[in-house]
Coordinates of C-alpha atoms and ligand atoms in Angstrom, one line a residue:
M13 CA -35.7 -6.4 -5.1
A14 CA -33.5 -8.0 -2.4
D15 CA -35.1 -9.2 0.9
K16 CA -33.4 -6.5 2.9
K17 CA -33.9 -2.9 2.1
I18 CA -33.7 0.6 3.3
T19 CA -36.5 2.9 2.6
I20 CA -35.7 6.5 1.8
K21 CA -38.4 9.2 1.9
D22 CA -37.8 12.6 0.3
G23 CA -39.2 15.1 2.8
Q24 CA -39.8 17.6 0.0
S25 CA -41.7 15.6 -2.6
D26 CA -43.0 12.8 -0.3
N27 CA -41.6 10.3 -2.9
E28 CA -40.2 7.1 -1.4
I29 CA -37.8 4.5 -2.7
D30 CA -36.5 1.2 -1.5
L31 CA -32.8 0.7 -1.7
P32 CA -31.6 -2.9 -1.7
V33 CA -29.2 -4.0 1.1
L34 CA -26.5 -6.3 -0.1
D35 CA -25.1 -8.9 2.3
S36 CA -21.4 -9.0 2.8
I37 CA -19.8 -12.3 4.0
L38 CA -18.1 -10.3 6.8
G39 CA -18.1 -6.6 7.7
P40 CA -20.9 -4.1 7.2
N41 CA -23.6 -4.8 4.6
V42 CA -23.9 -2.2 1.9
V43 CA -26.8 -0.2 0.6
D44 CA -27.0 -0.2 -3.2
I45 CA -27.8 3.4 -3.8
R46 CA -27.8 3.3 -7.6
A47 CA -31.6 4.0 -7.8
L48 CA -31.2 7.2 -5.7
E49 CA -30.3 9.3 -8.7
K50 CA -32.6 7.6 -11.1
N51 CA -35.7 7.7 -9.0
L52 CA -35.2 10.6 -6.6
G53 CA -32.6 12.7 -8.5
Y54 CA -30.1 12.8 -5.7
L55 CA -26.5 11.9 -5.5
S56 CA -24.8 10.5 -2.4
H57 CA -22.1 12.7 -0.8
D58 CA -19.1 11.2 1.0
P59 CA -15.9 13.2 0.9
G60 CA -12.9 11.0 1.9
F61 CA -15.1 7.9 1.1
I62 CA -15.8 7.3 4.8
A63 CA -18.9 5.3 4.2
T64 CA -18.5 4.2 0.6
S65 CA -18.0 0.8 -0.9
S66 CA -16.6 1.3 -4.3
C67 CA -16.6 -2.3 -5.5
E68 CA -17.3 -5.9 -4.7
S69 CA -14.1 -7.8 -3.8
K70 CA -13.0 -11.2 -2.5
I71 CA -9.4 -10.4 -2.0
T72 CA -8.8 -8.9 1.5
F73 CA -10.9 -8.5 4.6
I74 CA -10.1 -6.0 7.3
D75 CA -11.9 -5.6 10.6
G76 CA -10.5 -2.4 11.9
N77 CA -12.2 -2.5 15.3
E78 CA -10.9 -6.0 16.0
G79 CA -7.5 -5.5 14.3
K80 CA -8.0 -8.3 11.8
L81 CA -6.4 -8.5 8.4
W82 CA -7.1 -11.6 6.2
Y83 CA -5.9 -12.3 2.7
R84 CA -8.5 -14.5 0.9
G85 CA -9.7 -15.6 4.4
Y86 CA -6.3 -16.5 5.8
P87 CA -5.2 -14.4 8.8
I88 CA -2.1 -12.3 8.2
E89 CA -0.4 -13.7 11.3
E90 CA -0.7 -17.3 10.0
L91 CA 0.6 -16.3 6.6
A92 CA 3.5 -14.4 8.0
E93 CA 4.5 -17.4 10.2
K94 CA 3.8 -20.3 7.8
S95 CA 3.8 -19.0 4.2
N96 CA 6.1 -16.8 2.2
F97 CA 5.7 -13.9 -0.3
L98 CA 5.6 -16.1 -3.4
E99 CA 2.9 -18.4 -2.1
T100 CA 0.9 -15.5 -0.7
T101 CA 1.2 -13.8 -4.0
Y102 CA -0.3 -16.9 -5.7
L103 CA -3.1 -16.9 -3.0
L104 CA -4.0 -13.2 -3.6
L105 CA -4.2 -13.7 -7.3
N106 CA -5.9 -17.1 -7.4
D107 CA -8.2 -17.3 -4.3
K108 CA -6.6 -20.5 -3.1
L109 CA -3.3 -21.9 -1.8
P110 CA -1.3 -23.6 -4.6
S111 CA -0.5 -27.3 -4.8
K112 CA 3.2 -28.1 -5.1
N113 CA 3.0 -28.3 -8.9
E114 CA 1.0 -25.1 -9.1
L115 CA 3.5 -23.3 -6.9
K116 CA 6.5 -24.6 -9.0
S117 CA 4.9 -23.5 -12.2
F118 CA 4.0 -20.1 -10.8
S119 CA 7.5 -19.7 -9.4
D120 CA 9.0 -20.6 -12.9
D121 CA 6.7 -17.9 -14.5
I122 CA 7.8 -15.3 -11.9
K123 CA 11.5 -16.1 -12.4
S124 CA 11.2 -15.9 -16.1
G125 CA 10.0 -12.3 -15.5
Y126 CA 13.3 -11.4 -13.7
N127 CA 14.6 -10.9 -17.2
V128 CA 13.6 -7.2 -17.3
D129 CA 14.7 -5.3 -20.4
R130 CA 17.8 -3.4 -19.5
S131 CA 16.7 -0.5 -21.7
V132 CA 14.8 0.7 -18.5
L133 CA 18.3 1.6 -17.1
K134 CA 18.4 4.5 -19.6
I135 CA 15.4 6.0 -17.8
I136 CA 16.9 5.5 -14.3
E137 CA 20.2 7.2 -15.4
V138 CA 18.4 10.3 -16.7
F139 CA 17.7 11.2 -13.0
D140 CA 20.0 13.0 -10.6
K141 CA 21.2 10.6 -7.9
D142 CA 19.4 12.6 -5.2
S143 CA 16.0 12.4 -7.0
H144 CA 13.3 10.7 -5.0
P145 CA 13.2 7.0 -6.0
M146 CA 9.4 7.0 -6.1
A147 CA 9.6 9.5 -8.9
I148 CA 12.1 7.3 -10.7
M149 CA 10.0 4.3 -10.1
T150 CA 6.9 6.0 -11.6
A151 CA 9.0 7.0 -14.6
C152 CA 10.2 3.4 -15.1
L153 CA 6.6 2.1 -15.0
S154 CA 5.6 4.8 -17.5
Y155 CA 8.4 3.7 -19.7
L156 CA 7.1 0.1 -19.6
S157 CA 3.6 1.3 -20.5
A158 CA 5.2 2.9 -23.6
K159 CA 7.3 -0.2 -24.4
Y160 CA 4.3 -2.6 -24.2
H161 CA 1.8 -0.2 -25.7
R162 CA 1.3 -2.1 -28.9
D163 CA 0.5 -5.3 -27.1
L164 CA -2.3 -3.7 -25.0
N165 CA -5.3 -6.0 -24.9
I166 CA -6.8 -6.1 -21.5
Q167 CA -9.8 -8.1 -22.7
N168 CA -7.4 -11.0 -23.4
K169 CA -6.8 -13.4 -20.5
N170 CA -3.2 -14.2 -21.7
Y171 CA -2.3 -10.5 -21.9
R172 CA -3.6 -10.0 -18.4
Y173 CA -1.6 -12.9 -17.0
K174 CA 1.6 -11.9 -18.9
S175 CA 1.3 -8.3 -17.6
T176 CA 0.6 -9.6 -14.1
I177 CA 3.8 -11.7 -14.2
N178 CA 5.8 -8.9 -15.8
L179 CA 4.8 -6.5 -13.0
I180 CA 5.2 -8.8 -10.0
S181 CA 8.6 -10.0 -11.2
G182 CA 9.8 -6.9 -12.8
V183 CA 9.0 -4.2 -10.2
P184 CA 11.4 -5.8 -7.6
I185 CA 14.2 -5.9 -10.2
I186 CA 13.6 -2.2 -11.2
S187 CA 13.5 -1.3 -7.5
A188 CA 16.9 -3.0 -6.9
W189 CA 18.3 -1.1 -9.9
I190 CA 17.0 2.2 -8.5
L191 CA 18.7 1.3 -5.2
N192 CA 21.9 0.5 -7.1
F193 CA 21.7 3.9 -8.8
I194 CA 21.1 6.1 -5.8
L195 CA 23.9 4.3 -3.9
G196 CA 26.2 4.9 -6.8
Q197 CA 26.7 1.1 -7.4
S198 CA 26.8 -0.6 -10.8
F199 CA 23.5 -2.2 -11.9
K200 CA 23.5 -5.8 -10.7
D201 CA 22.2 -8.8 -12.5
S202 CA 19.3 -10.9 -11.1
D203 CA 19.6 -14.6 -10.2
K204 CA 16.8 -16.9 -11.2
T205 CA 17.7 -19.4 -8.5
L206 CA 16.6 -16.9 -5.8
S207 CA 13.2 -15.9 -4.4
I208 CA 12.0 -12.3 -5.0
A209 CA 13.3 -11.2 -1.6
E210 CA 16.6 -13.1 -1.8
N211 CA 17.2 -11.7 -5.3
F212 CA 16.4 -8.2 -4.1
I213 CA 18.8 -8.4 -1.2
N214 CA 21.4 -10.0 -3.4
M215 CA 21.2 -7.2 -6.0
A216 CA 20.9 -4.4 -3.5
F217 CA 23.5 -5.5 -0.9
P218 CA 26.1 -7.7 -2.8
K219 CA 28.7 -7.2 -0.1
L220 CA 26.7 -8.8 2.8
N221 CA 27.9 -12.3 3.8
D222 CA 25.7 -15.3 3.2
E223 CA 24.4 -15.4 6.8
Q224 CA 23.5 -11.6 6.6
K225 CA 21.8 -12.1 3.2
K226 CA 19.8 -15.0 4.6
L227 CA 18.6 -13.0 7.6
S228 CA 17.8 -9.9 5.6
A229 CA 16.0 -11.8 2.9
R230 CA 13.8 -13.5 5.5
A231 CA 12.9 -10.2 7.1
M232 CA 12.3 -8.6 3.7
D233 CA 10.1 -11.6 2.6
V234 CA 7.8 -11.0 5.6
I235 CA 7.8 -7.2 5.0
F236 CA 6.8 -7.9 1.4
L237 CA 4.1 -10.3 2.5
L238 CA 2.6 -7.9 5.1
H239 CA 2.4 -5.1 2.5
A240 CA 1.1 -7.1 -0.3
D241 CA -2.5 -6.0 0.0
H242 CA -4.8 -3.8 2.1
E243 CA -8.2 -3.7 0.5
Q244 CA -9.5 -0.4 -1.1
N245 CA -6.8 2.0 0.2
A246 CA -6.0 5.2 -1.7
S247 CA -3.4 3.7 -4.0
T248 CA -5.4 0.5 -4.7
S249 CA -8.5 2.6 -5.4
T250 CA -6.3 4.8 -7.7
V251 CA -5.1 1.7 -9.6
R252 CA -8.8 0.5 -10.0
L253 CA -10.0 4.0 -11.1
S254 CA -7.1 4.4 -13.5
G255 CA -7.4 0.9 -14.8
S256 CA -11.2 1.3 -15.3
S257 CA -10.5 3.5 -18.3
E258 CA -8.9 0.4 -19.8
T259 CA -5.5 2.1 -19.8
S260 CA -2.3 0.0 -19.8
P261 CA -1.8 -1.9 -16.5
Y262 CA 1.8 -0.4 -16.3
A263 CA 0.3 3.1 -16.5
A264 CA -2.3 2.2 -13.8
I265 CA 0.5 0.9 -11.5
A266 CA 2.4 4.1 -12.1
A267 CA -0.6 6.0 -10.9
G268 CA -0.8 3.7 -7.8
I269 CA 2.9 4.4 -7.1
S270 CA 2.3 8.2 -7.2
T271 CA -0.5 7.9 -4.8
L272 CA 1.4 5.6 -2.4
W273 CA 4.2 8.1 -2.2
G274 CA 2.4 10.6 0.0
P275 CA 3.3 10.9 3.7
T276 CA -0.2 10.0 5.0
H277 CA -0.1 6.7 2.9
G278 CA 3.0 4.7 2.1
G279 CA 5.4 7.6 2.7
A280 CA 4.7 7.4 6.5
N281 CA 7.5 4.8 7.1
E282 CA 10.1 7.4 5.9
A283 CA 8.4 10.1 8.0
V284 CA 8.6 7.8 11.1
I285 CA 12.4 7.5 10.8
N286 CA 12.7 11.3 10.3
M287 CA 10.7 11.7 13.5
L288 CA 12.7 9.2 15.5
E289 CA 16.0 10.7 14.3
E290 CA 14.7 14.1 15.3
I291 CA 13.8 12.9 18.8
K292 CA 17.1 11.1 19.1
N293 CA 19.1 14.2 18.2
S294 CA 17.1 16.7 20.3
D295 CA 17.5 17.5 23.9
K296 CA 13.7 17.1 24.4
D297 CA 12.2 13.9 25.8
V298 CA 9.5 11.7 24.3
E299 CA 6.7 13.4 26.3
F300 CA 7.5 16.7 24.6
Y301 CA 6.7 15.1 21.2
I302 CA 3.6 13.4 22.5
D303 CA 2.4 16.8 23.7
Q304 CA 3.1 18.4 20.3
A305 CA 1.1 15.7 18.6
K306 CA -1.8 16.4 20.9
D307 CA -1.7 20.2 20.3
K308 CA -4.3 21.2 17.7
D309 CA -2.4 24.4 17.0
N310 CA 0.7 22.4 16.0
P311 CA 0.7 20.5 12.7
F312 CA 3.0 17.8 14.1
R313 CA 1.5 14.3 14.1
L314 CA 2.9 11.2 15.6
M315 CA 3.9 9.5 12.4
G316 CA 3.2 5.8 12.3
F317 CA 0.1 6.3 14.5
G318 CA -3.5 6.2 13.6
H319 CA -5.3 4.6 10.7
R320 CA -8.5 5.3 8.8
I321 CA -9.7 1.7 9.2
Y322 CA -7.8 0.3 12.3
K323 CA -9.2 1.5 15.5
N324 CA -7.1 -1.1 17.2
Y325 CA -3.5 -2.3 17.0
D326 CA -2.6 -2.8 13.3
P327 CA -2.0 -6.6 13.2
R328 CA 0.9 -5.9 10.8
A329 CA 2.6 -3.6 13.3
K330 CA 2.7 -6.5 15.9
I331 CA 4.4 -8.8 13.4
I332 CA 6.9 -6.2 12.4
Q333 CA 7.6 -5.2 16.0
K334 CA 8.6 -8.8 16.6
I335 CA 10.8 -8.9 13.5
A336 CA 12.4 -5.7 14.5
H337 CA 13.3 -7.2 17.9
E338 CA 14.6 -10.4 16.4
Y339 CA 16.5 -8.8 13.6
L340 CA 18.2 -6.2 15.7
E341 CA 19.1 -8.8 18.3
T342 CA 20.3 -11.5 16.0
L343 CA 22.1 -9.5 13.5
D344 CA 24.2 -7.2 15.5
K345 CA 24.1 -6.4 19.2
D346 CA 25.6 -3.0 18.7
N347 CA 23.4 -2.1 15.7
P348 CA 23.3 1.7 15.4
N349 CA 19.5 1.5 15.0
K350 CA 19.0 0.1 18.5
P351 CA 18.5 3.7 20.0
L352 CA 15.8 4.4 17.4
F353 CA 14.0 1.2 18.2
D354 CA 14.2 2.1 21.9
I355 CA 12.7 5.5 21.2
A356 CA 9.9 3.9 19.2
M357 CA 9.1 1.5 22.1
K358 CA 9.0 4.4 24.5
L359 CA 6.8 6.5 22.2
E360 CA 4.5 3.6 21.8
K361 CA 4.3 3.0 25.5
Y362 CA 3.5 6.6 26.3
A363 CA 1.0 7.0 23.5
L364 CA -0.9 3.8 24.4
E365 CA -1.4 5.1 27.9
D366 CA -2.3 8.7 26.9
E367 CA -5.9 9.7 27.1
Y368 CA -5.7 11.6 23.8
F369 CA -4.5 8.6 21.8
V370 CA -6.7 6.1 23.8
T371 CA -10.0 8.0 23.2
R372 CA -9.2 8.5 19.5
K373 CA -8.2 4.9 19.2
L374 CA -4.8 5.8 17.7
Y375 CA -2.5 2.8 17.7
P376 CA 0.8 2.1 15.9
N377 CA 0.3 1.2 12.3
V378 CA 2.5 -1.0 10.0
D379 CA 4.8 1.9 9.2
F380 CA 5.8 2.6 12.8
Y381 CA 8.2 -0.4 12.8
S382 CA 8.8 -1.2 9.2
G383 CA 11.2 1.7 8.7
I384 CA 13.3 0.5 11.6
V385 CA 13.7 -3.0 10.1
L386 CA 14.5 -1.5 6.7
K387 CA 17.0 0.9 8.2
A388 CA 18.7 -2.0 10.1
I389 CA 18.9 -4.0 6.8
G390 CA 20.7 -1.0 5.3
V391 CA 17.9 0.2 2.9
P392 CA 18.4 4.0 2.3
Q393 CA 15.5 6.0 3.8
S394 CA 14.2 7.3 0.5
M395 CA 13.8 3.7 -0.7
Y396 CA 11.3 2.6 2.1
T397 CA 8.2 3.6 0.1
V398 CA 9.7 1.9 -3.0
I399 CA 9.8 -1.4 -0.9
F400 CA 6.2 -0.8 0.0
A401 CA 5.3 -0.2 -3.7
L402 CA 7.2 -3.3 -4.8
A403 CA 5.2 -5.4 -2.4
R404 CA 1.8 -3.7 -3.0
T405 CA 2.2 -4.2 -6.7
V406 CA 0.8 -7.7 -6.0
G407 CA -2.3 -6.3 -4.4
W408 CA -2.7 -3.7 -7.1
V409 CA -2.5 -6.3 -9.8
A410 CA -4.8 -8.6 -8.0
H411 CA -7.4 -5.8 -7.8
W412 CA -6.9 -4.8 -11.4
N413 CA -7.6 -8.4 -12.5
E414 CA -10.6 -8.7 -10.2
M415 CA -12.0 -5.5 -11.5
L416 CA -11.7 -6.5 -15.2
E417 CA -13.4 -9.8 -14.5
D418 CA -16.3 -8.2 -12.6
K419 CA -19.6 -8.5 -14.5
N420 CA -20.4 -4.9 -13.2
F421 CA -17.2 -3.5 -14.6
R422 CA -17.5 0.0 -16.1
I423 CA -15.4 3.1 -16.0
G424 CA -15.3 4.7 -12.6
R425 CA -16.7 8.2 -12.7
P426 CA -17.6 9.9 -9.4
R427 CA -20.0 12.9 -9.3
Q428 CA -19.9 16.0 -7.2
L429 CA -21.7 18.5 -5.1
Y430 CA -21.3 21.7 -7.2
T431 CA -20.9 24.8 -5.0
G432 CA -19.4 27.2 -7.6
K433 CA -21.0 30.2 -9.4
N434 CA -24.3 30.0 -11.1
K435 CA -24.3 30.9 -14.8
T436 CA -22.2 34.1 -15.2
S437 CA -21.8 36.3 -18.3
Y438 CA -18.3 37.1 -19.6
V439 CA -17.1 40.6 -18.9
D440 CA -14.6 42.2 -21.3
I441 CA -11.2 42.7 -19.7
N442 CA -11.4 46.5 -20.1
E443 CA -14.6 46.6 -18.2
R444 CA -13.6 44.5 -15.1
Ligands
LIG6 N1 -1.0 12.0 15.7 C1 -1.8 12.8 16.4 N2 -3.2 12.9 16.3 C2 -3.7 12.1 15.3 C3 -2.9 11.3 14.5 C4 -1.5 11.2 14.8 N3 -0.8 10.4 14.1 N4 -3.7 10.6 13.7 C5 -5.0 11.0 13.9 N5 -5.0 12.0 14.9 C6 -6.1 12.6 15.5 C7 -6.7 13.7 14.5 O1 -6.1 15.0 14.8 C8 -8.2 13.7 14.9 O2 -8.3 14.3 16.1 P1 -9.7 15.2 16.4 O3 -10.8 14.1 16.4 O4 -9.5 15.8 17.8 O5 -9.8 16.2 15.3 C9 -8.4 12.2 15.2 O6 -7.2 11.7 15.6 C10 -8.9 11.4 14.0 O7 -8.0 11.6 12.9 P2 -8.3 11.8 11.4 O8 -7.2 12.7 10.8 O9 -9.7 12.2 11.2 O10 -8.1 10.3 10.8 P3 -8.1 9.9 9.3 O11 -8.7 8.6 9.3 O12 -8.5 10.9 8.4 O13 -6.5 9.8 9.1 C11 -4.3 8.9 9.1 C12 -5.8 8.6 9.2 C13 -3.5 7.6 8.9 C14 -4.1 9.7 7.8 C15 -3.8 9.7 10.3 O14 -4.0 8.9 11.5 C16 -2.3 10.1 10.2 O15 -2.0 11.2 9.6 N6 -1.4 9.4 10.8 C17 0.0 9.6 10.7 C18 0.5 9.2 9.3 C19 0.6 7.7 9.2 O16 1.1 7.0 10.1 N7 0.1 7.2 8.0 C20 0.3 5.8 7.7 C21 -1.1 5.1 7.6 S1 -0.9 3.3 7.6 C22 -0.1 2.9 6.1 C23 -1.1 2.9 4.9 O17 -2.0 2.1 5.0 O18 -0.8 3.6 4.0

């Protein structure tokens, strides 16, 4: 029994058990409740997983009250300023920053994975051009799970590394092809001399000049880095749960993509732009929308505001807000997205001073500004969540690897509080 414990007494039977308290390095300690069912016959009940730790992890730390986000101990602000997506990917996967040689070898592995089998294009072309790209993306990953089905061997370290590289290198290429498709462009080739972000921009926006490509790739690289991981969110938990059945990693990532798609998770950046466009095109002012968001009889919510974990400014939002400023100012003074950015700034100012938002600790989250930057780069709105998924693939794969290497690894199988009918006898249809 651990030194720290919580004692639970069952008021009905007077039975008592000690539950061990496990120390976290940072953040709340956790109570190991596994003996609860065995010794007292109870389950824990926590809809929405508000107070549930589902696993042990060393990858990402978030302090929502302080607005802290660290990858492997490194603050996101420092990584966004000094590192890049490739190096941060290595860090997330390996728990350390790479040496020069390690980074070179990792970069070579990643670039070898740019060579995605073009047979996936057949899958993309099956869709209508106005299909949602997240659905296309899920189908492509499902296709890869079929293609690599015979090699499946998750117990094998080499298989895990190969799939890790295939996914981190391949998903950006597939994303660029989906973008080519929905814009009616021909499918572009990848270029192994370029970084993931440079290659994505080059494939997606071949007509930009070199300076525009450089600026867009830099902004995109930071966006990828900021979205690379975020602890046990809905899509990462989905990848873990799906992967826990020892299914193909490509299938588990497809499940993660489906979960990320929703408007209260990754789809929020798209919803933010819809909201800003609506405000821009209406004759109502910003206060009208703030009032709507506060009205409990109105389903409208201020998209890009609020977070399950952050009860402070999302640190990623601050970084993206800065990028949005720099990007819009550097690239084009008359950028048509400037009015949207101005509305966003105004909304933020009003909300941060409004009692409703202040008391509920509702601050801008990462999606509040990421859509504006993506729009300014020229990414079609329906592709925003694909960009998020592309970046988050790194985190999903890091968590999948960590889970499979965990000594406590077993299939995830939540239980329930059953509130349905008690045993009921079948009644013949003529007698009902
Ligand atoms: N606008 C207006 N009111 C809000 C908002 C909002 N955006 N978000 C939360 N509230 C209110 C909510 O009505 C509730 O009020 P009350 O206590 O009076 O009932 C209170 O704030 C607490 O909200 P909650 O719904 O219990 O919080 P949650 O942790 O279940 O939901 C959230 C978090 C992100 C789903 C929610 O804040 C939301 O829907 N925000 C808008 C969508 C959005 O921006 N999502 C992106 C999340 S960040 C990207 C990612 O990590 O995927």
